[in-house]
Amino acid sequence: MACHDGQCPPLRCNWALGMTLVLLVGAMSSLRGQPSRAPDAYTTQQSGRGSSTTGSAVRLSLQGCEPYGDAVQSAVDSAHPPYLNQAQLLWIAAALQGRGAAAAGGGGTRFLVFGLGYDSQVWVAANCGGETIFLEDSAVWIHNVTTSYPNIKALLVSYRGRLNDTAKFFASPWLMEVPESVGKACWENILVDAPMGYKPYHPGRMESTYYAVHTARRCIAAGEVADVIIFLHDVQRPVESKLIARYLAAPDIVRLGVIKGRNGNLAAFRVVRPL
């Protein structure tokens, strides 16, 4: 996700295109009989099947917010496109705007993103009226991006783990430290696309994924949210696959689907209140 040279794509949105994209994806009803604070618009391509599943149309109350269609198109057409492909970007963006618009007053949703990248402005556009917070482990990248785009809220974090020693984490997982404001907050949607995880000395996604699941359950148990959608990128990699098997395959977690991409597959999960 993170491409540390500070060149994020500009934000431009088109009403007609944005509404068309939103209406093409469905509003997903609550799974397993669980109440939902807001339905999420989504479309999924099941891994290995090559087919899409689309639900019923959802009417959105955007309350003056610009749709995200051109933001996605601008990102994929830019000189520095995101690692997420267009279908993956639209899947997340449609879920954000659908859940936010269906919330009381249509005031957006709460979205926690691990990592800054060329897609960051897409999330701000899709979650117009809501709260979007980015957690990033590069202070230089935070400075570069927030200087160019002051509307982006990014906070610095650090990771203890390393890919060349994942056994230590899986044997005794720990909860990563986050800024106090993040630790006390609750989120309806979480994207785990950081930190980096393809070289032995990289931190890997162990801590960010574990934190996402932990905070989702904490907030559901406290009654702050009815459910939480977690998006996880690069699920084809061994460590991410193990994280799914270990932490995202529980009875209170529903796998929503996978969209494949040249730069990594994206999976989505719904965390609900246990039966």
PDB file of C-alpha atoms in Angstrom:
ATOM      1  CA  MET A   1       0.000   0.000   0.000  1.00  0.00           C
ATOM      2  CA  ALA A   2       2.578   2.551   1.032  1.00  0.00           C
ATOM      3  CA  CYS A   3       4.684   4.044  -1.748  1.00  0.00           C
ATOM      4  CA  HIS A   4       6.946   6.476   0.001  1.00  0.00           C
ATOM      5  CA  ASP A   5       7.550   9.339  -2.377  1.00  0.00           C
ATOM      6  CA  GLY A   6       4.624  11.537  -1.406  1.00  0.00           C
ATOM      7  CA  GLN A   7       2.890  11.599  -4.788  1.00  0.00           C
ATOM      8  CA  CYS A   8      -0.747  10.758  -4.102  1.00  0.00           C
ATOM      9  CA  PRO A   9      -3.367  11.090  -6.861  1.00  0.00           C
ATOM     10  CA  PRO A  10      -5.666  14.125  -6.791  1.00  0.00           C
ATOM     11  CA  LEU A  11      -9.247  13.822  -5.602  1.00  0.00           C
ATOM     12  CA  ARG A  12     -11.846  14.390  -8.317  1.00  0.00           C
ATOM     13  CA  CYS A  13     -15.396  13.029  -8.237  1.00  0.00           C
ATOM     14  CA  ASN A  14     -18.237  12.880 -10.741  1.00  0.00           C
ATOM     15  CA  TRP A  15     -21.796  12.648  -9.447  1.00  0.00           C
ATOM     16  CA  ALA A  16     -23.272  10.519 -12.227  1.00  0.00           C
ATOM     17  CA  LEU A  17     -20.385   8.069 -12.369  1.00  0.00           C
ATOM     18  CA  GLY A  18     -20.180   7.821  -8.615  1.00  0.00           C
ATOM     19  CA  MET A  19     -23.892   7.099  -8.195  1.00  0.00           C
ATOM     20  CA  THR A  20     -23.768   4.514 -10.982  1.00  0.00           C
ATOM     21  CA  LEU A  21     -20.924   2.693  -9.253  1.00  0.00           C
ATOM     22  CA  VAL A  22     -22.671   2.801  -5.898  1.00  0.00           C
ATOM     23  CA  LEU A  23     -25.964   1.502  -7.272  1.00  0.00           C
ATOM     24  CA  LEU A  24     -24.237  -1.360  -9.038  1.00  0.00           C
ATOM     25  CA  VAL A  25     -23.136  -2.832  -5.734  1.00  0.00           C
ATOM     26  CA  GLY A  26     -25.544  -4.308  -3.235  1.00  0.00           C
ATOM     27  CA  ALA A  27     -26.458  -3.446   0.296  1.00  0.00           C
ATOM     28  CA  MET A  28     -25.652  -6.556   2.282  1.00  0.00           C
ATOM     29  CA  SER A  29     -28.129  -7.515   4.989  1.00  0.00           C
ATOM     30  CA  SER A  30     -27.015  -8.784   8.385  1.00  0.00           C
ATOM     31  CA  LEU A  31     -25.495 -12.249   8.383  1.00  0.00           C
ATOM     32  CA  ARG A  32     -26.398 -15.048  10.791  1.00  0.00           C
ATOM     33  CA  GLY A  33     -29.320 -13.088  12.238  1.00  0.00           C
ATOM     34  CA  GLN A  34     -27.164 -10.337  13.691  1.00  0.00           C
ATOM     35  CA  PRO A  35     -28.461  -6.737  13.724  1.00  0.00           C
ATOM     36  CA  SER A  36     -26.487  -4.300  11.611  1.00  0.00           C
ATOM     37  CA  ARG A  37     -25.930  -0.619  12.312  1.00  0.00           C
ATOM     38  CA  ALA A  38     -25.744   0.025   8.608  1.00  0.00           C
ATOM     39  CA  PRO A  39     -25.792  -2.249   5.549  1.00  0.00           C
ATOM     40  CA  ASP A  40     -22.602  -2.389   3.539  1.00  0.00           C
ATOM     41  CA  ALA A  41     -22.611  -2.100  -0.230  1.00  0.00           C
ATOM     42  CA  TYR A  42     -20.406  -4.758  -1.717  1.00  0.00           C
ATOM     43  CA  THR A  43     -19.555  -6.978  -4.635  1.00  0.00           C
ATOM     44  CA  THR A  44     -17.364 -10.052  -4.358  1.00  0.00           C
ATOM     45  CA  GLN A  45     -15.482 -12.291  -6.705  1.00  0.00           C
ATOM     46  CA  GLN A  46     -14.983 -15.673  -5.119  1.00  0.00           C
ATOM     47  CA  SER A  47     -11.440 -16.941  -5.366  1.00  0.00           C
ATOM     48  CA  GLY A  48     -11.057 -19.330  -8.258  1.00  0.00           C
ATOM     49  CA  ARG A  49     -14.593 -18.850  -9.635  1.00  0.00           C
ATOM     50  CA  GLY A  50     -14.224 -15.663 -11.649  1.00  0.00           C
ATOM     51  CA  SER A  51     -17.836 -14.605 -11.096  1.00  0.00           C
ATOM     52  CA  SER A  52     -19.363 -11.663  -9.256  1.00  0.00           C
ATOM     53  CA  THR A  53     -22.220 -11.598  -6.755  1.00  0.00           C
ATOM     54  CA  THR A  54     -24.317  -8.444  -6.634  1.00  0.00           C
ATOM     55  CA  GLY A  55     -27.047  -7.707  -4.112  1.00  0.00           C
ATOM     56  CA  SER A  56     -30.009  -5.354  -4.296  1.00  0.00           C
ATOM     57  CA  ALA A  57     -29.554  -1.651  -4.971  1.00  0.00           C
ATOM     58  CA  VAL A  58     -29.159   0.752  -2.085  1.00  0.00           C
ATOM     59  CA  ARG A  59     -30.444   4.319  -1.961  1.00  0.00           C
ATOM     60  CA  LEU A  60     -27.870   6.668  -0.544  1.00  0.00           C
ATOM     61  CA  SER A  61     -28.295   9.994   1.187  1.00  0.00           C
ATOM     62  CA  LEU A  62     -24.969  11.664   0.400  1.00  0.00           C
ATOM     63  CA  GLN A  63     -25.874  14.991   2.026  1.00  0.00           C
ATOM     64  CA  GLY A  64     -23.717  17.065  -0.294  1.00  0.00           C
ATOM     65  CA  CYS A  65     -20.714  14.721  -0.352  1.00  0.00           C
ATOM     66  CA  GLU A  66     -19.057  14.089  -3.678  1.00  0.00           C
ATOM     67  CA  PRO A  67     -19.202  10.464  -4.847  1.00  0.00           C
ATOM     68  CA  TYR A  68     -15.967   8.521  -4.991  1.00  0.00           C
ATOM     69  CA  GLY A  69     -16.090   7.351  -8.632  1.00  0.00           C
ATOM     70  CA  ASP A  70     -13.613   9.798 -10.099  1.00  0.00           C
ATOM     71  CA  ALA A  71     -11.311   9.433  -7.090  1.00  0.00           C
ATOM     72  CA  VAL A  72     -10.982   5.728  -7.853  1.00  0.00           C
ATOM     73  CA  GLN A  73     -10.535   6.343 -11.570  1.00  0.00           C
ATOM     74  CA  SER A  74      -7.979   9.080 -10.971  1.00  0.00           C
ATOM     75  CA  ALA A  75      -6.024   6.804  -8.657  1.00  0.00           C
ATOM     76  CA  VAL A  76      -5.820   3.876 -11.069  1.00  0.00           C
ATOM     77  CA  ASP A  77      -5.001   6.154 -14.028  1.00  0.00           C
ATOM     78  CA  SER A  78      -2.277   8.097 -12.225  1.00  0.00           C
ATOM     79  CA  ALA A  79       1.461   7.748 -12.729  1.00  0.00           C
ATOM     80  CA  HIS A  80       1.590   6.023  -9.335  1.00  0.00           C
ATOM     81  CA  PRO A  81      -1.475   3.745  -9.142  1.00  0.00           C
ATOM     82  CA  PRO A  82      -2.342   1.959  -5.887  1.00  0.00           C
ATOM     83  CA  TYR A  83      -1.419  -1.671  -5.363  1.00  0.00           C
ATOM     84  CA  LEU A  84      -5.129  -2.383  -4.973  1.00  0.00           C
ATOM     85  CA  ASN A  85      -6.767  -2.720  -8.385  1.00  0.00           C
ATOM     86  CA  GLN A  86      -9.899  -0.903  -9.502  1.00  0.00           C
ATOM     87  CA  ALA A  87     -12.305  -3.661  -8.486  1.00  0.00           C
ATOM     88  CA  GLN A  88     -10.723  -3.883  -5.048  1.00  0.00           C
ATOM     89  CA  LEU A  89     -10.824  -0.117  -4.561  1.00  0.00           C
ATOM     90  CA  LEU A  90     -14.478   0.000  -5.581  1.00  0.00           C
ATOM     91  CA  TRP A  91     -15.365  -2.858  -3.245  1.00  0.00           C
ATOM     92  CA  ILE A  92     -14.005  -1.031  -0.213  1.00  0.00           C
ATOM     93  CA  ALA A  93     -15.219   2.409  -1.300  1.00  0.00           C
ATOM     94  CA  ALA A  94     -18.751   1.187  -1.994  1.00  0.00           C
ATOM     95  CA  ALA A  95     -18.907  -0.521   1.395  1.00  0.00           C
ATOM     96  CA  LEU A  96     -17.750   2.667   3.119  1.00  0.00           C
ATOM     97  CA  GLN A  97     -20.204   4.932   1.369  1.00  0.00           C
ATOM     98  CA  GLY A  98     -23.071   2.463   1.630  1.00  0.00           C
ATOM     99  CA  ARG A  99     -22.631   1.900   5.350  1.00  0.00           C
ATOM    100  CA  GLY A 100     -22.032   5.584   5.995  1.00  0.00           C
ATOM    101  CA  ALA A 101     -25.039   6.775   4.015  1.00  0.00           C
ATOM    102  CA  ALA A 102     -27.317   4.232   5.671  1.00  0.00           C
ATOM    103  CA  ALA A 103     -26.189   5.268   9.146  1.00  0.00           C
ATOM    104  CA  ALA A 104     -28.367   7.552  11.225  1.00  0.00           C
ATOM    105  CA  GLY A 105     -28.294  10.915   9.482  1.00  0.00           C
ATOM    106  CA  GLY A 106     -26.052   9.625   6.708  1.00  0.00           C
ATOM    107  CA  GLY A 107     -23.052  11.065   8.504  1.00  0.00           C
ATOM    108  CA  GLY A 108     -20.399   8.688   7.271  1.00  0.00           C
ATOM    109  CA  THR A 109     -18.682   5.850   9.072  1.00  0.00           C
ATOM    110  CA  ARG A 110     -15.593   5.322  11.222  1.00  0.00           C
ATOM    111  CA  PHE A 111     -12.713   3.881   9.208  1.00  0.00           C
ATOM    112  CA  LEU A 112      -9.298   2.802  10.492  1.00  0.00           C
ATOM    113  CA  VAL A 113      -6.617   2.230   7.840  1.00  0.00           C
ATOM    114  CA  PHE A 114      -3.254   0.597   8.456  1.00  0.00           C
ATOM    115  CA  GLY A 115      -0.872   2.315   6.036  1.00  0.00           C
ATOM    116  CA  LEU A 116      -0.743   5.417   3.855  1.00  0.00           C
ATOM    117  CA  GLY A 117      -0.659   4.938   0.101  1.00  0.00           C
ATOM    118  CA  TYR A 118      -1.752   6.141  -3.310  1.00  0.00           C
ATOM    119  CA  ASP A 119      -5.284   5.097  -2.388  1.00  0.00           C
ATOM    120  CA  SER A 120      -5.540   7.287   0.727  1.00  0.00           C
ATOM    121  CA  GLN A 121      -7.523  10.048  -0.964  1.00  0.00           C
ATOM    122  CA  VAL A 122     -10.004   7.456  -2.231  1.00  0.00           C
ATOM    123  CA  TRP A 123     -10.854   6.503   1.349  1.00  0.00           C
ATOM    124  CA  VAL A 124     -11.298  10.121   2.390  1.00  0.00           C
ATOM    125  CA  ALA A 125     -13.660  10.664  -0.556  1.00  0.00           C
ATOM    126  CA  ALA A 126     -15.648   7.469   0.002  1.00  0.00           C
ATOM    127  CA  ASN A 127     -16.028   8.176   3.712  1.00  0.00           C
ATOM    128  CA  CYS A 128     -17.092  11.795   3.282  1.00  0.00           C
ATOM    129  CA  GLY A 129     -18.752  12.974   6.471  1.00  0.00           C
ATOM    130  CA  GLY A 130     -17.148  10.211   8.503  1.00  0.00           C
ATOM    131  CA  GLU A 131     -13.859   9.780  10.329  1.00  0.00           C
ATOM    132  CA  THR A 132     -10.886   8.214   8.542  1.00  0.00           C
ATOM    133  CA  ILE A 133      -7.655   7.658  10.480  1.00  0.00           C
ATOM    134  CA  PHE A 134      -4.446   6.244   8.992  1.00  0.00           C
ATOM    135  CA  LEU A 135      -1.786   4.440  11.038  1.00  0.00           C
ATOM    136  CA  GLU A 136       1.658   4.559   9.407  1.00  0.00           C
ATOM    137  CA  ASP A 137       5.119   3.483  10.579  1.00  0.00           C
ATOM    138  CA  SER A 138       7.102   5.933   8.420  1.00  0.00           C
ATOM    139  CA  ALA A 139       7.356   9.456   9.844  1.00  0.00           C
ATOM    140  CA  VAL A 140       8.793  10.713   6.556  1.00  0.00           C
ATOM    141  CA  TRP A 141       5.868   9.331   4.591  1.00  0.00           C
ATOM    142  CA  ILE A 142       3.383  10.868   7.020  1.00  0.00           C
ATOM    143  CA  HIS A 143       5.049  14.259   6.603  1.00  0.00           C
ATOM    144  CA  ASN A 144       5.108  14.035   2.807  1.00  0.00           C
ATOM    145  CA  VAL A 145       1.498  12.935   2.431  1.00  0.00           C
ATOM    146  CA  THR A 146      -0.083  15.209   5.026  1.00  0.00           C
ATOM    147  CA  THR A 147       1.844  18.202   3.690  1.00  0.00           C
ATOM    148  CA  SER A 148       0.386  17.592   0.241  1.00  0.00           C
ATOM    149  CA  TYR A 149      -3.042  16.584   1.562  1.00  0.00           C
ATOM    150  CA  PRO A 150      -3.858  18.313   4.878  1.00  0.00           C
ATOM    151  CA  ASN A 151      -7.270  16.610   4.985  1.00  0.00           C
ATOM    152  CA  ILE A 152      -5.577  13.268   5.677  1.00  0.00           C
ATOM    153  CA  LYS A 153      -5.242  12.369   9.365  1.00  0.00           C
ATOM    154  CA  ALA A 154      -2.266  10.063   9.933  1.00  0.00           C
ATOM    155  CA  LEU A 155      -0.660   8.901  13.172  1.00  0.00           C
ATOM    156  CA  LEU A 156       2.722   7.273  13.719  1.00  0.00           C
ATOM    157  CA  VAL A 157       2.966   3.711  15.033  1.00  0.00           C
ATOM    158  CA  SER A 158       5.724   1.120  15.326  1.00  0.00           C
ATOM    159  CA  TYR A 159       5.848  -2.662  15.074  1.00  0.00           C
ATOM    160  CA  ARG A 160       7.907  -5.137  17.101  1.00  0.00           C
ATOM    161  CA  GLY A 161       7.561  -8.226  14.939  1.00  0.00           C
ATOM    162  CA  ARG A 162       9.604  -9.380  11.957  1.00  0.00           C
ATOM    163  CA  LEU A 163       8.802 -11.830   9.204  1.00  0.00           C
ATOM    164  CA  ASN A 164      11.931 -13.828   9.940  1.00  0.00           C
ATOM    165  CA  ASP A 165      10.588 -14.550  13.429  1.00  0.00           C
ATOM    166  CA  THR A 166       6.834 -14.997  13.048  1.00  0.00           C
ATOM    167  CA  ALA A 167       6.918 -18.030  15.333  1.00  0.00           C
ATOM    168  CA  LYS A 168       7.492 -15.712  18.285  1.00  0.00           C
ATOM    169  CA  PHE A 169       4.300 -13.786  17.576  1.00  0.00           C
ATOM    170  CA  PHE A 170       2.107 -16.803  16.878  1.00  0.00           C
ATOM    171  CA  ALA A 171       3.360 -18.524  20.038  1.00  0.00           C
ATOM    172  CA  SER A 172       2.432 -15.545  22.213  1.00  0.00           C
ATOM    173  CA  PRO A 173       0.668 -12.741  20.289  1.00  0.00           C
ATOM    174  CA  TRP A 174       0.814  -9.239  21.683  1.00  0.00           C
ATOM    175  CA  LEU A 175      -1.402  -6.223  21.174  1.00  0.00           C
ATOM    176  CA  MET A 176       0.434  -3.446  19.369  1.00  0.00           C
ATOM    177  CA  GLU A 177       0.635   0.016  20.884  1.00  0.00           C
ATOM    178  CA  VAL A 178      -1.476   2.686  19.202  1.00  0.00           C
ATOM    179  CA  PRO A 179      -2.107   6.350  20.025  1.00  0.00           C
ATOM    180  CA  GLU A 180      -4.507   6.741  22.946  1.00  0.00           C
ATOM    181  CA  SER A 181      -7.159   8.373  20.773  1.00  0.00           C
ATOM    182  CA  VAL A 182      -7.179   5.316  18.505  1.00  0.00           C
ATOM    183  CA  GLY A 183      -7.095   2.807  21.335  1.00  0.00           C
ATOM    184  CA  LYS A 184     -10.221   4.289  22.912  1.00  0.00           C
ATOM    185  CA  ALA A 185     -12.134   4.635  19.644  1.00  0.00           C
ATOM    186  CA  CYS A 186     -14.342   2.165  17.814  1.00  0.00           C
ATOM    187  CA  TRP A 187     -14.526   1.568  14.083  1.00  0.00           C
ATOM    188  CA  GLU A 188     -17.161   0.116  11.781  1.00  0.00           C
ATOM    189  CA  ASN A 189     -14.588  -0.575   9.053  1.00  0.00           C
ATOM    190  CA  ILE A 190     -10.882  -1.484   9.159  1.00  0.00           C
ATOM    191  CA  LEU A 191      -8.422  -1.919   6.281  1.00  0.00           C
ATOM    192  CA  VAL A 192      -5.200  -3.828   6.953  1.00  0.00           C
ATOM    193  CA  ASP A 193      -2.776  -3.053   4.121  1.00  0.00           C
ATOM    194  CA  ALA A 194       0.343  -2.370   6.177  1.00  0.00           C
ATOM    195  CA  PRO A 195       3.021  -2.623   7.311  1.00  0.00           C
ATOM    196  CA  MET A 196       5.192  -4.101   4.588  1.00  0.00           C
ATOM    197  CA  GLY A 197       5.496  -7.856   4.584  1.00  0.00           C
ATOM    198  CA  TYR A 198       7.453  -9.367   1.724  1.00  0.00           C
ATOM    199  CA  LYS A 199      11.056  -9.362   2.978  1.00  0.00           C
ATOM    200  CA  PRO A 200      12.449 -11.141   6.065  1.00  0.00           C
ATOM    201  CA  TYR A 201      13.213  -7.903   7.908  1.00  0.00           C
ATOM    202  CA  HIS A 202       9.750  -6.396   7.287  1.00  0.00           C
ATOM    203  CA  PRO A 203       7.309  -6.278  10.219  1.00  0.00           C
ATOM    204  CA  GLY A 204       4.571  -8.183   8.407  1.00  0.00           C
ATOM    205  CA  ARG A 205       0.834  -7.905   9.065  1.00  0.00           C
ATOM    206  CA  MET A 206       0.697  -9.953  12.267  1.00  0.00           C
ATOM    207  CA  GLU A 207       0.251  -7.083  14.715  1.00  0.00           C
ATOM    208  CA  SER A 208      -2.074  -4.971  12.578  1.00  0.00           C
ATOM    209  CA  THR A 209      -4.354  -7.922  11.789  1.00  0.00           C
ATOM    210  CA  TYR A 210      -4.426  -9.087  15.394  1.00  0.00           C
ATOM    211  CA  TYR A 211      -5.220  -5.560  16.568  1.00  0.00           C
ATOM    212  CA  ALA A 212      -8.032  -5.222  14.016  1.00  0.00           C
ATOM    213  CA  VAL A 213      -9.750  -8.385  15.238  1.00  0.00           C
ATOM    214  CA  HIS A 214      -9.201  -7.506  18.899  1.00  0.00           C
ATOM    215  CA  THR A 215     -10.601  -3.982  18.651  1.00  0.00           C
ATOM    216  CA  ALA A 216     -13.565  -5.187  16.577  1.00  0.00           C
ATOM    217  CA  ARG A 217     -14.541  -7.656  19.283  1.00  0.00           C
ATOM    218  CA  ARG A 218     -13.958  -5.103  22.032  1.00  0.00           C
ATOM    219  CA  CYS A 219     -16.250  -2.561  20.417  1.00  0.00           C
ATOM    220  CA  ILE A 220     -18.962  -5.110  19.618  1.00  0.00           C
ATOM    221  CA  ALA A 221     -18.902  -6.442  23.188  1.00  0.00           C
ATOM    222  CA  ALA A 222     -19.185  -2.884  24.525  1.00  0.00           C
ATOM    223  CA  GLY A 223     -22.203  -2.218  22.315  1.00  0.00           C
ATOM    224  CA  GLU A 224     -20.435   0.591  20.461  1.00  0.00           C
ATOM    225  CA  VAL A 225     -20.958  -1.072  17.073  1.00  0.00           C
ATOM    226  CA  ALA A 226     -23.175  -3.897  15.831  1.00  0.00           C
ATOM    227  CA  ASP A 227     -20.559  -5.345  13.519  1.00  0.00           C
ATOM    228  CA  VAL A 228     -17.186  -4.516  11.967  1.00  0.00           C
ATOM    229  CA  ILE A 229     -15.946  -5.115   8.419  1.00  0.00           C
ATOM    230  CA  ILE A 230     -12.233  -5.975   8.165  1.00  0.00           C
ATOM    231  CA  PHE A 231     -10.498  -5.853   4.783  1.00  0.00           C
ATOM    232  CA  LEU A 232      -7.143  -7.657   4.555  1.00  0.00           C
ATOM    233  CA  HIS A 233      -4.838  -7.287   1.545  1.00  0.00           C
ATOM    234  CA  ASP A 234      -2.267  -9.807   0.274  1.00  0.00           C
ATOM    235  CA  VAL A 235      -4.161 -12.807   1.624  1.00  0.00           C
ATOM    236  CA  GLN A 236      -2.409 -15.119  -0.858  1.00  0.00           C
ATOM    237  CA  ARG A 237       0.838 -14.823   1.116  1.00  0.00           C
ATOM    238  CA  PRO A 238       1.772 -17.495   3.686  1.00  0.00           C
ATOM    239  CA  VAL A 239       1.732 -15.240   6.752  1.00  0.00           C
ATOM    240  CA  GLU A 240      -1.595 -13.642   5.856  1.00  0.00           C
ATOM    241  CA  SER A 241      -3.059 -17.090   5.203  1.00  0.00           C
ATOM    242  CA  LYS A 242      -1.922 -18.199   8.644  1.00  0.00           C
ATOM    243  CA  LEU A 243      -3.372 -15.052  10.214  1.00  0.00           C
ATOM    244  CA  ILE A 244      -6.729 -15.826   8.625  1.00  0.00           C
ATOM    245  CA  ALA A 245      -6.671 -19.413   9.847  1.00  0.00           C
ATOM    246  CA  ARG A 246      -5.644 -18.362  13.349  1.00  0.00           C
ATOM    247  CA  TYR A 247      -7.651 -15.172  13.951  1.00  0.00           C
ATOM    248  CA  LEU A 248     -10.276 -14.713  11.214  1.00  0.00           C
ATOM    249  CA  ALA A 249     -11.864 -18.161  11.086  1.00  0.00           C
ATOM    250  CA  ALA A 250     -13.780 -18.013  14.372  1.00  0.00           C
ATOM    251  CA  PRO A 251     -17.559 -18.562  14.743  1.00  0.00           C
ATOM    252  CA  ASP A 252     -18.144 -14.828  15.210  1.00  0.00           C
ATOM    253  CA  ILE A 253     -16.424 -13.948  11.925  1.00  0.00           C
ATOM    254  CA  VAL A 254     -18.006 -14.358   8.489  1.00  0.00           C
ATOM    255  CA  ARG A 255     -15.837 -14.366   5.379  1.00  0.00           C
ATOM    256  CA  LEU A 256     -17.501 -12.153   2.771  1.00  0.00           C
ATOM    257  CA  GLY A 257     -15.341 -12.995  -0.238  1.00  0.00           C
ATOM    258  CA  VAL A 258     -12.115 -12.364  -2.113  1.00  0.00           C
ATOM    259  CA  ILE A 259     -11.177 -10.201  -5.085  1.00  0.00           C
ATOM    260  CA  LYS A 260      -7.980 -11.239  -6.813  1.00  0.00           C
ATOM    261  CA  GLY A 261      -5.384  -8.723  -7.971  1.00  0.00           C
ATOM    262  CA  ARG A 262      -2.038  -8.753  -9.718  1.00  0.00           C
ATOM    263  CA  ASN A 263      -0.503  -7.075  -6.680  1.00  0.00           C
ATOM    264  CA  GLY A 264      -2.288  -9.181  -4.095  1.00  0.00           C
ATOM    265  CA  ASN A 265      -5.695 -10.604  -3.264  1.00  0.00           C
ATOM    266  CA  LEU A 266      -8.140  -8.706  -1.050  1.00  0.00           C
ATOM    267  CA  ALA A 267     -10.446 -10.483   1.403  1.00  0.00           C
ATOM    268  CA  ALA A 268     -13.237  -9.101   3.564  1.00  0.00           C
ATOM    269  CA  PHE A 269     -14.596 -10.374   6.864  1.00  0.00           C
ATOM    270  CA  ARG A 270     -17.549  -9.359   9.029  1.00  0.00           C
ATOM    271  CA  VAL A 271     -17.057  -9.587  12.780  1.00  0.00           C
ATOM    272  CA  VAL A 272     -20.396  -9.970  14.581  1.00  0.00           C
ATOM    273  CA  ARG A 273     -21.679 -10.524  18.100  1.00  0.00           C
ATOM    274  CA  PRO A 274     -21.299 -14.200  19.071  1.00  0.00           C
ATOM    275  CA  LEU A 275     -24.513 -16.225  19.103  1.00  0.00           C
TER     276      LEU A 275
END
